[in-house]
């Protein structure tokens, strides 16, 4: 083991996204997209990991591994299957999931939106519709009213900075439009407003910290770097707008997978632009299955960047991981990434937790099931789970950090009182 130690209140966990693991999310725009001719999707999500039915065993397994935090999502298309019609049964299902976390003394971090819309919202114009912020606010309000007392952390939107580009410029996400920069900008504006409204709505029903989770690649500008109008930099500017808005929030979720070097010719790291991401999922010494550069130190750069733009705002690493078939590489990746986190804590940055992506091998959007991000392998026929050595490794780091304390304890009370605890050696 790598001798890493963290403050005893530091959260160690793993994440999943609802659509990527639940299975049968048929009332959603992604389900439509996966079955629509001519899209880049290599396969449909189908039953995914059947997490919708197997969540109790998965939460128990996460806890057995030694982890004490779980980030998962609720699915809008199940909670509000038609405009204005809310499903009590769906909300009760998610209440049972949150309760299962509490039974295992696992802090739940709940994501209200992770890429996917109900089909009726997409049909009404999706993120680009002026109705979007109010529709999202109403869904969050109803969900938080039903679930708020059980939340550990609340994440409004997952990686909203890229949704406009992916859906309206690159055409890799629904609705699959290309080159429509105006619609992408409108989507970004609506998502900013949606976060602002939703954060307030959720706060009316919970004491848990509320925030947004952002993909922040470690952008490294070299001498003579030419910024230009690259997708990455558009995303980066939108990130700054979210970070500015996040100053009113209780925390920020930082998510990163790699660095991107930007030289005089523009970005020059592998996988820096969507078009370069390999469909073959072949990893090399230098790159991951996704075609990204294998560069775990990126996490330090991302955390420092968030702290610089929003100083004083508590940070939780809500995603970080690597797509690889060689699990020992995952351990190497986490080891380096966690040393970066430790260095950030030592520099005085208020980092409160590390949530690995992902708990399970799962549905990786247009790339289907080939990329393996999980700490736990899932048999695609039987859905049987098998923890990988990396799962035990991360659990052991978590246990070692908690040693001498009475275990994870109930979900940690939020905000200010945790800042001091998180800084203890
Ligand atoms: C997303 C996840 C995705 C992961 C790995 C993140 O950008 O939030 O849904 O699976 O990256 O690519």
Coordinates of C-alpha atoms and ligand atoms in Angstrom, one line a residue:
X1 CA 0.0 0.0 0.0
X2 CA 1.1 3.5 -0.7
X3 CA 1.1 4.9 2.9
X4 CA -1.5 7.5 2.0
X5 CA -3.4 8.9 5.0
X6 CA -6.2 11.5 4.9
X7 CA -8.1 13.4 7.6
X8 CA -10.6 11.0 9.3
X9 CA -13.6 13.0 8.1
X10 CA -12.5 12.7 4.5
X11 CA -15.0 10.8 2.4
X12 CA -13.9 7.9 0.2
X13 CA -16.4 6.5 -2.2
X14 CA -17.4 5.6 -5.7
X15 CA -19.9 6.9 -8.2
X16 CA -22.4 5.7 -10.8
X17 CA -24.8 7.6 -13.1
X18 CA -28.4 6.5 -13.1
X19 CA -28.8 5.8 -16.8
X20 CA -25.4 4.1 -17.0
X21 CA -26.3 1.4 -14.5
X22 CA -30.1 1.2 -13.8
X23 CA -31.2 -0.4 -17.0
X24 CA -34.5 -0.1 -18.9
X25 CA -34.6 3.7 -18.8
X26 CA -37.0 3.6 -21.8
X27 CA -38.8 7.0 -21.3
X28 CA -35.6 9.0 -21.8
X29 CA -34.0 10.8 -24.7
X30 CA -30.8 8.7 -24.4
X31 CA -32.9 5.5 -24.9
X32 CA -34.3 7.0 -28.1
X33 CA -30.8 8.1 -29.1
X34 CA -29.3 4.7 -28.6
X35 CA -32.0 3.2 -30.9
X36 CA -32.0 6.0 -33.5
X37 CA -30.4 5.1 -36.9
X38 CA -27.2 6.9 -37.8
X39 CA -26.0 8.0 -34.4
X40 CA -22.6 7.2 -33.1
X41 CA -23.9 4.9 -30.4
X42 CA -22.2 1.5 -30.7
X43 CA -24.9 -0.4 -28.7
X44 CA -28.0 0.3 -26.5
X45 CA -27.9 0.5 -22.7
X46 CA -30.5 -2.3 -22.4
X47 CA -30.5 -3.7 -18.9
X48 CA -27.3 -1.9 -18.0
X49 CA -26.1 -3.4 -14.7
X50 CA -29.7 -3.9 -13.5
X51 CA -28.8 -1.6 -10.7
X52 CA -32.4 -0.5 -10.4
X53 CA -33.1 -3.9 -8.8
X54 CA -29.7 -4.7 -7.4
X55 CA -28.9 -1.4 -5.6
X56 CA -29.1 -2.9 -2.1
X57 CA -26.4 -5.5 -2.7
X58 CA -24.3 -2.9 -4.5
X59 CA -24.4 -0.5 -1.6
X60 CA -23.6 -3.3 0.8
X61 CA -20.7 -4.3 -1.4
X62 CA -19.4 -0.7 -1.5
X63 CA -19.5 -0.6 2.2
X64 CA -17.8 -4.0 2.6
X65 CA -15.0 -2.8 0.4
X66 CA -14.4 -0.1 3.1
X67 CA -15.8 2.9 1.3
X68 CA -18.1 5.4 3.1
X69 CA -19.6 7.5 0.3
X70 CA -21.7 6.7 -2.7
X71 CA -22.6 9.1 -5.5
X72 CA -25.6 8.0 -7.6
X73 CA -28.4 9.6 -9.5
X74 CA -32.1 9.9 -9.7
X75 CA -33.8 9.7 -13.2
X76 CA -36.1 12.5 -14.2
X77 CA -37.9 10.4 -16.7
X78 CA -39.0 7.9 -14.0
X79 CA -39.9 10.6 -11.5
X80 CA -41.8 12.8 -14.0
X81 CA -42.8 10.4 -16.8
X82 CA -45.0 13.0 -18.4
X83 CA -45.2 16.8 -18.0
X84 CA -46.4 17.6 -14.5
X85 CA -47.1 13.9 -13.6
X86 CA -45.0 12.8 -10.7
X87 CA -44.5 9.2 -9.7
X88 CA -44.7 8.6 -6.0
X89 CA -43.5 5.0 -6.6
X90 CA -40.3 6.2 -8.3
X91 CA -39.6 8.7 -5.5
X92 CA -40.1 5.9 -3.0
X93 CA -37.7 3.7 -4.8
X94 CA -35.0 6.4 -4.5
X95 CA -35.9 6.9 -0.8
X96 CA -35.2 3.2 -0.3
X97 CA -31.8 3.6 -2.0
X98 CA -30.9 6.6 0.2
X99 CA -32.1 4.6 3.3
X100 CA -29.9 1.7 2.2
X101 CA -26.9 4.0 2.3
X102 CA -27.7 5.2 5.8
X103 CA -28.1 1.6 7.0
X104 CA -24.5 1.0 5.9
X105 CA -23.3 4.3 7.3
X106 CA -22.5 5.4 3.7
X107 CA -22.9 9.1 2.9
X108 CA -25.1 9.5 -0.2
X109 CA -24.2 12.2 -2.8
X110 CA -27.3 12.5 -5.0
X111 CA -27.1 13.7 -8.6
X112 CA -30.4 15.2 -9.8
X113 CA -29.4 15.2 -13.5
X114 CA -26.7 13.2 -15.3
X115 CA -26.9 14.0 -19.1
X116 CA -30.4 12.4 -19.6
X117 CA -33.7 14.1 -20.2
X118 CA -37.2 12.6 -20.2
X119 CA -38.2 12.2 -23.8
X120 CA -41.0 14.8 -23.4
X121 CA -38.5 17.4 -22.2
X122 CA -36.3 16.7 -25.3
X123 CA -39.4 16.9 -27.5
X124 CA -40.2 20.3 -26.0
X125 CA -36.7 21.6 -27.0
X126 CA -34.5 20.1 -24.3
X127 CA -31.8 22.3 -22.8
X128 CA -32.2 24.9 -25.6
X129 CA -35.8 25.5 -24.7
X130 CA -36.5 28.7 -22.6
X131 CA -38.8 26.5 -20.6
X132 CA -35.9 24.3 -19.4
X133 CA -34.9 26.1 -16.2
X134 CA -38.4 26.2 -14.8
X135 CA -39.1 22.6 -15.7
X136 CA -35.8 21.5 -14.1
X137 CA -36.6 23.6 -11.0
X138 CA -40.0 22.0 -10.5
X139 CA -38.6 18.5 -10.9
X140 CA -35.8 19.3 -8.3
X141 CA -38.3 20.9 -5.9
X142 CA -40.6 17.8 -6.0
X143 CA -37.7 15.4 -5.7
X144 CA -36.0 17.3 -2.9
X145 CA -39.3 17.5 -1.0
X146 CA -39.5 13.7 -1.1
X147 CA -35.8 12.9 -0.5
X148 CA -34.2 16.0 1.2
X149 CA -34.0 14.6 4.7
X150 CA -31.9 11.7 3.6
X151 CA -29.3 13.5 1.5
X152 CA -25.6 13.7 2.3
X153 CA -24.7 16.0 -0.6
X154 CA -26.9 17.2 -3.5
X155 CA -25.5 17.7 -7.0
X156 CA -27.8 19.6 -9.3
X157 CA -26.3 19.0 -12.8
X158 CA -23.5 16.7 -13.8
X159 CA -21.0 18.4 -16.2
X160 CA -23.4 20.9 -17.6
X161 CA -20.5 22.8 -19.3
X162 CA -20.3 20.3 -22.1
X163 CA -24.0 19.5 -22.7
X164 CA -24.7 22.3 -25.2
X165 CA -21.6 21.4 -27.3
X166 CA -22.3 17.7 -27.2
X167 CA -25.9 18.0 -28.2
X168 CA -25.9 20.9 -30.7
X169 CA -22.3 21.3 -32.1
X170 CA -20.7 17.8 -32.0
X171 CA -24.0 15.9 -32.4
X172 CA -22.8 13.1 -30.1
X173 CA -25.6 13.5 -27.5
X174 CA -29.3 14.0 -28.2
X175 CA -30.8 15.8 -30.0
X176 CA -27.8 15.2 -32.3
X177 CA -27.5 18.6 -34.0
X178 CA -24.2 19.7 -35.5
X179 CA -22.6 23.1 -35.8
X180 CA -25.5 25.0 -34.1
X181 CA -23.4 27.2 -31.9
X182 CA -26.3 29.5 -31.1
X183 CA -28.4 26.7 -29.7
X184 CA -25.3 25.5 -27.7
X185 CA -24.9 28.9 -26.1
X186 CA -28.6 29.0 -25.3
X187 CA -28.4 25.6 -23.7
X188 CA -25.5 26.8 -21.6
X189 CA -27.4 29.9 -20.5
X190 CA -30.4 27.8 -19.6
X191 CA -28.3 25.3 -17.7
X192 CA -26.7 28.1 -15.7
X193 CA -30.1 29.4 -14.8
X194 CA -31.4 25.9 -14.1
X195 CA -28.6 25.3 -11.6
X196 CA -29.3 28.6 -9.9
X197 CA -33.0 27.9 -9.5
X198 CA -32.6 24.2 -8.7
X199 CA -30.0 24.8 -6.0
X200 CA -32.4 27.2 -4.2
X201 CA -35.3 24.8 -4.6
X202 CA -33.3 21.9 -3.2
X203 CA -32.1 23.9 -0.3
X204 CA -35.6 24.6 0.7
X205 CA -35.9 20.9 1.6
X206 CA -32.5 19.8 2.9
X207 CA -29.6 20.8 5.2
X208 CA -27.2 18.9 3.0
X209 CA -24.6 20.9 1.0
X210 CA -25.8 21.6 -2.5
X211 CA -23.6 22.2 -5.6
X212 CA -22.8 21.4 -9.2
X213 CA -20.3 18.9 -10.5
X214 CA -18.0 20.1 -13.3
X215 CA -15.6 18.3 -15.7
X216 CA -12.4 20.2 -15.3
X217 CA -9.6 18.8 -17.4
X218 CA -6.1 20.0 -16.5
X219 CA -5.5 22.5 -19.3
X220 CA -1.7 23.1 -19.6
X221 CA -0.8 26.1 -21.7
X222 CA 2.6 26.0 -23.2
X223 CA 4.8 28.8 -24.5
X224 CA 3.1 30.4 -27.5
X225 CA -0.2 28.5 -26.9
X226 CA -2.9 29.6 -29.3
X227 CA -6.2 29.6 -27.6
X228 CA -8.5 29.9 -30.6
X229 CA -12.1 28.8 -30.5
X230 CA -11.7 25.2 -29.6
X231 CA -14.5 23.2 -28.0
X232 CA -12.4 22.7 -24.9
X233 CA -11.9 26.3 -24.4
X234 CA -15.6 27.1 -24.9
X235 CA -16.2 24.5 -22.2
X236 CA -13.6 26.0 -20.0
X237 CA -15.2 29.5 -20.3
X238 CA -18.6 28.0 -19.4
X239 CA -16.9 26.2 -16.4
X240 CA -15.7 29.6 -15.2
X241 CA -19.3 30.9 -15.4
X242 CA -20.5 27.9 -13.4
X243 CA -17.7 28.4 -10.9
X244 CA -18.6 32.1 -10.5
X245 CA -22.2 31.0 -9.8
X246 CA -21.0 28.3 -7.5
X247 CA -19.7 30.9 -5.1
X248 CA -23.3 30.9 -3.7
X249 CA -23.2 27.1 -3.3
X250 CA -22.0 24.9 -0.5
X251 CA -19.4 22.9 -2.5
X252 CA -18.1 22.3 -5.9
X253 CA -17.7 18.8 -7.5
X254 CA -14.5 18.5 -9.4
X255 CA -14.2 15.8 -12.0
X256 CA -11.2 15.1 -14.2
X257 CA -9.6 12.2 -16.2
X258 CA -6.6 13.7 -18.0
X259 CA -4.7 16.7 -19.0
X260 CA -4.7 18.6 -22.3
X261 CA -1.6 20.4 -23.4
X262 CA -2.2 23.4 -25.6
X263 CA 0.6 24.5 -27.7
X264 CA 1.0 26.9 -30.7
X265 CA -0.9 24.5 -32.9
X266 CA -3.8 24.1 -30.4
X267 CA -4.5 21.1 -28.2
X268 CA -2.0 18.3 -28.7
X269 CA -2.7 15.7 -26.2
X270 CA -4.2 12.4 -27.3
X271 CA -8.0 12.5 -27.1
X272 CA -8.0 16.2 -26.7
X273 CA -11.0 16.6 -29.1
X274 CA -14.0 14.3 -29.5
X275 CA -13.0 13.4 -33.1
X276 CA -9.8 11.9 -31.9
X277 CA -11.3 9.6 -29.3
X278 CA -10.7 6.1 -30.4
X279 CA -13.7 3.9 -31.1
X280 CA -11.5 0.8 -30.8
X281 CA -10.9 1.3 -27.1
X282 CA -7.3 0.1 -27.4
X283 CA -5.1 1.3 -24.7
X284 CA -1.4 1.9 -25.0
X285 CA 1.4 2.6 -22.5
X286 CA 0.6 6.3 -22.9
X287 CA -3.2 6.2 -23.3
X288 CA -6.3 4.8 -21.7
X289 CA -9.1 2.8 -23.4
X290 CA -10.8 6.1 -24.1
X291 CA -7.7 7.3 -26.0
X292 CA -6.9 9.9 -23.3
X293 CA -3.4 10.4 -22.1
X294 CA -2.8 8.3 -18.9
X295 CA -2.0 11.3 -16.7
X296 CA -3.4 10.9 -13.1
X297 CA -1.6 14.1 -11.9
X298 CA -4.4 16.0 -13.8
X299 CA -6.4 15.8 -10.6
X300 CA -4.1 18.2 -8.7
X301 CA -4.3 20.7 -11.6
X302 CA -8.1 20.6 -11.7
X303 CA -8.5 21.0 -7.9
X304 CA -6.1 24.0 -7.9
X305 CA -7.9 25.6 -10.8
X306 CA -11.3 25.3 -9.1
X307 CA -9.8 26.7 -5.9
X308 CA -8.3 29.6 -7.8
X309 CA -11.5 30.6 -9.5
X310 CA -13.7 30.0 -6.5
X311 CA -11.4 30.4 -3.5
X312 CA -12.7 29.1 -0.2
X313 CA -15.5 27.0 -1.8
X314 CA -15.2 23.4 -0.4
X315 CA -14.3 20.8 -3.0
X316 CA -15.3 17.2 -3.4
X317 CA -13.7 15.1 -6.1
X318 CA -17.0 13.7 -7.4
X319 CA -15.4 11.8 -10.4
X320 CA -11.9 10.6 -11.2
X321 CA -10.9 7.4 -12.9
X322 CA -9.5 5.5 -15.8
X323 CA -10.8 3.2 -18.5
X324 CA -8.5 0.2 -18.6
X325 CA -8.5 -3.6 -18.9
X326 CA -5.4 -3.8 -16.7
X327 CA -6.6 -3.2 -13.2
X328 CA -3.1 -2.6 -11.9
X329 CA -3.1 0.5 -14.0
X330 CA -6.2 1.7 -12.1
X331 CA -4.4 1.3 -8.8
X332 CA -1.4 3.1 -10.2
X333 CA -3.7 5.9 -11.4
X334 CA -5.5 6.3 -8.1
X335 CA -2.2 6.2 -6.1
X336 CA -0.8 9.1 -8.1
X337 CA -4.2 11.0 -8.1
X338 CA -4.6 10.6 -4.4
X339 CA -1.1 11.9 -3.7
X340 CA -2.1 14.9 -5.7
X341 CA -5.3 15.3 -3.5
X342 CA -3.2 14.9 -0.4
X343 CA -0.8 17.6 -1.6
X344 CA -3.8 19.9 -2.3
X345 CA -5.1 19.3 1.3
X346 CA -1.6 20.1 2.6
X347 CA -1.6 23.4 0.6
X348 CA -4.7 24.4 2.6
X349 CA -7.3 23.6 -0.1
X350 CA -10.5 22.4 1.4
X351 CA -11.0 19.1 -0.3
X352 CA -13.5 16.9 1.5
X353 CA -13.7 13.7 -0.4
X354 CA -12.6 11.5 -3.3
X355 CA -15.3 9.7 -5.2
X356 CA -13.9 7.3 -7.8
X357 CA -15.5 6.8 -11.2
X358 CA -16.9 4.2 -11.2
X359 CA -18.2 1.6 -8.8
X360 CA -19.3 -0.7 -11.6
X361 CA -18.2 -1.4 -15.1
X362 CA -21.1 0.3 -16.9
X363 CA -22.6 1.9 -20.0
X364 CA -20.2 4.5 -21.3
X365 CA -22.6 6.5 -23.5
X366 CA -21.9 6.3 -27.2
X367 CA -19.1 3.8 -26.5
X368 CA -21.3 1.2 -24.9
X369 CA -19.9 -1.4 -22.5
X370 CA -16.3 -1.7 -23.8
X371 CA -14.6 0.9 -21.6
X372 CA -14.0 -0.5 -18.1
X373 CA -14.0 2.2 -15.5
X374 CA -15.2 0.0 -12.6
X375 CA -13.8 -1.0 -9.2
X376 CA -16.2 -3.9 -9.6
X377 CA -16.6 -6.1 -12.7
X378 CA -20.1 -6.9 -13.9
X379 CA -20.9 -10.1 -15.8
X380 CA -23.0 -8.9 -18.8
X381 CA -25.1 -12.1 -18.9
X382 CA -25.7 -12.8 -15.2
X383 CA -25.1 -9.3 -13.7
X384 CA -22.9 -11.0 -11.1
X385 CA -20.5 -8.6 -9.4
X386 CA -16.8 -9.3 -8.8
X387 CA -14.7 -6.7 -7.0
X388 CA -11.3 -6.0 -8.6
X389 CA -8.1 -5.6 -6.7
X390 CA -8.5 -1.8 -7.2
X391 CA -11.7 -1.9 -5.2
X392 CA -10.0 -3.5 -2.2
X393 CA -7.0 -1.1 -2.6
X394 CA -9.2 2.0 -2.4
X395 CA -11.2 0.5 0.5
X396 CA -8.0 -0.1 2.4
X397 CA -6.8 3.5 1.9
X398 CA -10.2 4.6 3.3
X399 CA -10.0 2.2 6.3
X400 CA -6.5 3.3 7.1
X401 CA -7.5 7.0 7.1
X402 CA -10.4 6.2 9.4
X403 CA -8.3 4.1 11.8
X404 CA -8.7 5.2 15.4
X405 CA -12.1 6.7 14.7
X406 CA -15.4 5.0 15.3
X407 CA -15.9 4.3 11.6
X408 CA -17.6 6.3 8.9
X409 CA -20.5 7.5 11.1
X410 CA -23.7 8.8 9.8
X411 CA -23.8 11.1 6.8
X412 CA -21.6 14.0 7.8
X413 CA -23.3 17.2 8.8
X414 CA -22.7 19.7 6.2
X415 CA -21.0 22.9 5.7
X416 CA -18.8 25.0 8.0
X417 CA -18.4 22.6 10.8
X418 CA -16.8 20.1 8.5
X419 CA -14.1 22.5 7.2
X420 CA -12.1 22.2 10.4
X421 CA -12.5 18.5 10.6
X422 CA -11.3 18.0 7.0
X423 CA -8.1 19.8 7.7
X424 CA -7.0 17.7 10.7
X425 CA -3.9 15.7 9.8
Ligands
LIG1 C1 -19.3 11.4 -17.0 C2 -19.6 10.0 -16.8 C3 -18.7 9.2 -17.7 C4 -17.2 9.4 -17.3 C5 -16.2 8.6 -18.0 C6 -17.8 11.8 -17.0 O1 -17.6 12.8 -17.9 O2 -19.9 12.2 -15.9 O3 -20.9 9.8 -17.1 O4 -19.0 7.8 -17.7 O5 -17.0 10.8 -17.5 O6 -16.1 9.0 -19.4

